[in-house]
Short mmCIF file of C-alpha atoms in Angstrom, two decimals:
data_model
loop_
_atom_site.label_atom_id
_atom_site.label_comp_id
_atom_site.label_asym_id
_atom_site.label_seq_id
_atom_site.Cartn_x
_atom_site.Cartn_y
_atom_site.Cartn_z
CA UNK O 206 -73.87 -143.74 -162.74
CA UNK O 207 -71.77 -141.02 -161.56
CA UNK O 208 -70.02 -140.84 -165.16
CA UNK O 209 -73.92 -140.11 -166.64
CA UNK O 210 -74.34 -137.63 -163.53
CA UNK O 211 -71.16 -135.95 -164.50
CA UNK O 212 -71.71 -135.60 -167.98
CA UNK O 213 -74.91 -133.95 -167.19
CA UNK O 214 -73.88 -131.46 -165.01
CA UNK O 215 -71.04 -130.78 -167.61
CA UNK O 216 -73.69 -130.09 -170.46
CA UNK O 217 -75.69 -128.40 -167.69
CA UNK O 218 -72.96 -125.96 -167.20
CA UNK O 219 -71.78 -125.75 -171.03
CA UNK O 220 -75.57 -124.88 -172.13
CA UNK O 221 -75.46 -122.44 -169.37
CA UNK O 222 -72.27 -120.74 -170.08
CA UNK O 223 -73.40 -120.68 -173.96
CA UNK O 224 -76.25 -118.92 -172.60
CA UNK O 225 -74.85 -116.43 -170.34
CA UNK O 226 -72.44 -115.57 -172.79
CA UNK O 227 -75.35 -114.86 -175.49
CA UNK O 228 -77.05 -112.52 -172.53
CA UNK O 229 -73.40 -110.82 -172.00
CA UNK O 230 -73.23 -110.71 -175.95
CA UNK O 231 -76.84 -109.12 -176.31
CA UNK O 232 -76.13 -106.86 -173.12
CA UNK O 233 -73.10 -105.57 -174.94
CA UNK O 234 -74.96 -104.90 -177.99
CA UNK O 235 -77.62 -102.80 -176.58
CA UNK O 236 -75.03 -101.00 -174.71
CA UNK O 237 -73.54 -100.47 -177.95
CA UNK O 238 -76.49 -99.30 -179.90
CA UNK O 239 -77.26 -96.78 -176.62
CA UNK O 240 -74.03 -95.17 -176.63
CA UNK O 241 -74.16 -95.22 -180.78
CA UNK O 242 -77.73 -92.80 -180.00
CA UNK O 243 -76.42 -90.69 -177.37
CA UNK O 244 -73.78 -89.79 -179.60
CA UNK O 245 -75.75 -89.04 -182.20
CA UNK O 246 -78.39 -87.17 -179.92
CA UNK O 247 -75.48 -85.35 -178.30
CA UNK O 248 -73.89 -84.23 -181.87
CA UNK O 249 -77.18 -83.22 -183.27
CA UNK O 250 -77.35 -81.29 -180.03
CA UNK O 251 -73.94 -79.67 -180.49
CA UNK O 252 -74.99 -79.27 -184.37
CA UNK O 253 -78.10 -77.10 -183.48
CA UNK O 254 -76.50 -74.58 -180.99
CA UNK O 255 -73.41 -74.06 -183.06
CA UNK O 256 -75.97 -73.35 -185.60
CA UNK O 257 -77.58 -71.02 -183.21
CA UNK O 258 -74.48 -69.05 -181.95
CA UNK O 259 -74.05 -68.82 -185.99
CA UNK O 260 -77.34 -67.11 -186.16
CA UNK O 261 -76.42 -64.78 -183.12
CA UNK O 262 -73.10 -63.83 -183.54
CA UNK O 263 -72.52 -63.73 -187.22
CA UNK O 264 -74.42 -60.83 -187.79
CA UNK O 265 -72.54 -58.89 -185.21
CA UNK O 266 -69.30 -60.54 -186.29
CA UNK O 267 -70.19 -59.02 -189.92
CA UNK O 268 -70.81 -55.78 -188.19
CA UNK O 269 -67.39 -55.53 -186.13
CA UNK O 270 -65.53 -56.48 -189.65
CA UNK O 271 -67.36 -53.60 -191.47
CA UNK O 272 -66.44 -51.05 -188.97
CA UNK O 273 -62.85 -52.00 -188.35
CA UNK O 274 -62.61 -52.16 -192.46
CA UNK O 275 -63.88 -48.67 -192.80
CA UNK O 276 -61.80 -47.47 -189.82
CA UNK O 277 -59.03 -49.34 -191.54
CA UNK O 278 -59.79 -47.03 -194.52
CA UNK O 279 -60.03 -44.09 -192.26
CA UNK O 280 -56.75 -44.80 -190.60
CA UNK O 281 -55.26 -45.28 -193.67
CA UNK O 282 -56.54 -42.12 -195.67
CA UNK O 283 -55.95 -39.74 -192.69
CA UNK O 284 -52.11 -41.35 -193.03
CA UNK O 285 -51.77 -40.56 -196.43
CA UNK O 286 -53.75 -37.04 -196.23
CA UNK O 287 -51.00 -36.43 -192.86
CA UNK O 288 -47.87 -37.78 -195.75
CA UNK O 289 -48.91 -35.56 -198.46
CA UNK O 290 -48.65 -32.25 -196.35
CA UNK O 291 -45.66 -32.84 -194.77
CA UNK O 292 -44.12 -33.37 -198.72
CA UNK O 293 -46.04 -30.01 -199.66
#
């Protein structure tokens, strides 16, 4: 009698186990899947406002390069105007 009583708390405790370790397996799934769609909220995120700095800043960005290229050219002319006097 005690053999059968063991033997059925052992597949007592061996179905639950089996089971609790299917709930930890699911748990850790969904966990997985929730992390998988933060990331991919939080990148999208990230995605959208680098887009949006692009939209602010590039057009100023294009600005600031167009003036320091013409003062480049400026600079540059004003050197060679200053170069060709002095060999006069």
């Amino acid at each position: 009698m005690n053999r059968v009583l063991l033997m059925a708390v052992a597949v007592a405790l061996t179905s639950c186990t089996h089971s609790d370790e299917e709930h930890a397996k699911q748990k850790v799934q969904e966990a997985g899947r929730e992390l998988k769609h933060d990331a991919e909220k939080a990148s999208q995120k990230i995605k959208q406002e680098s887009q949006e700095v692009k939209r602010e800043v590039g057009p100023k960005l294009d600005k600031a390069t167009r003036e320091l290229k013409e003062e480049s050219n400026r600079a540059s002319k004003r050197l060679k105007d200053t170069s060709e006097h002095q060999h006069k």
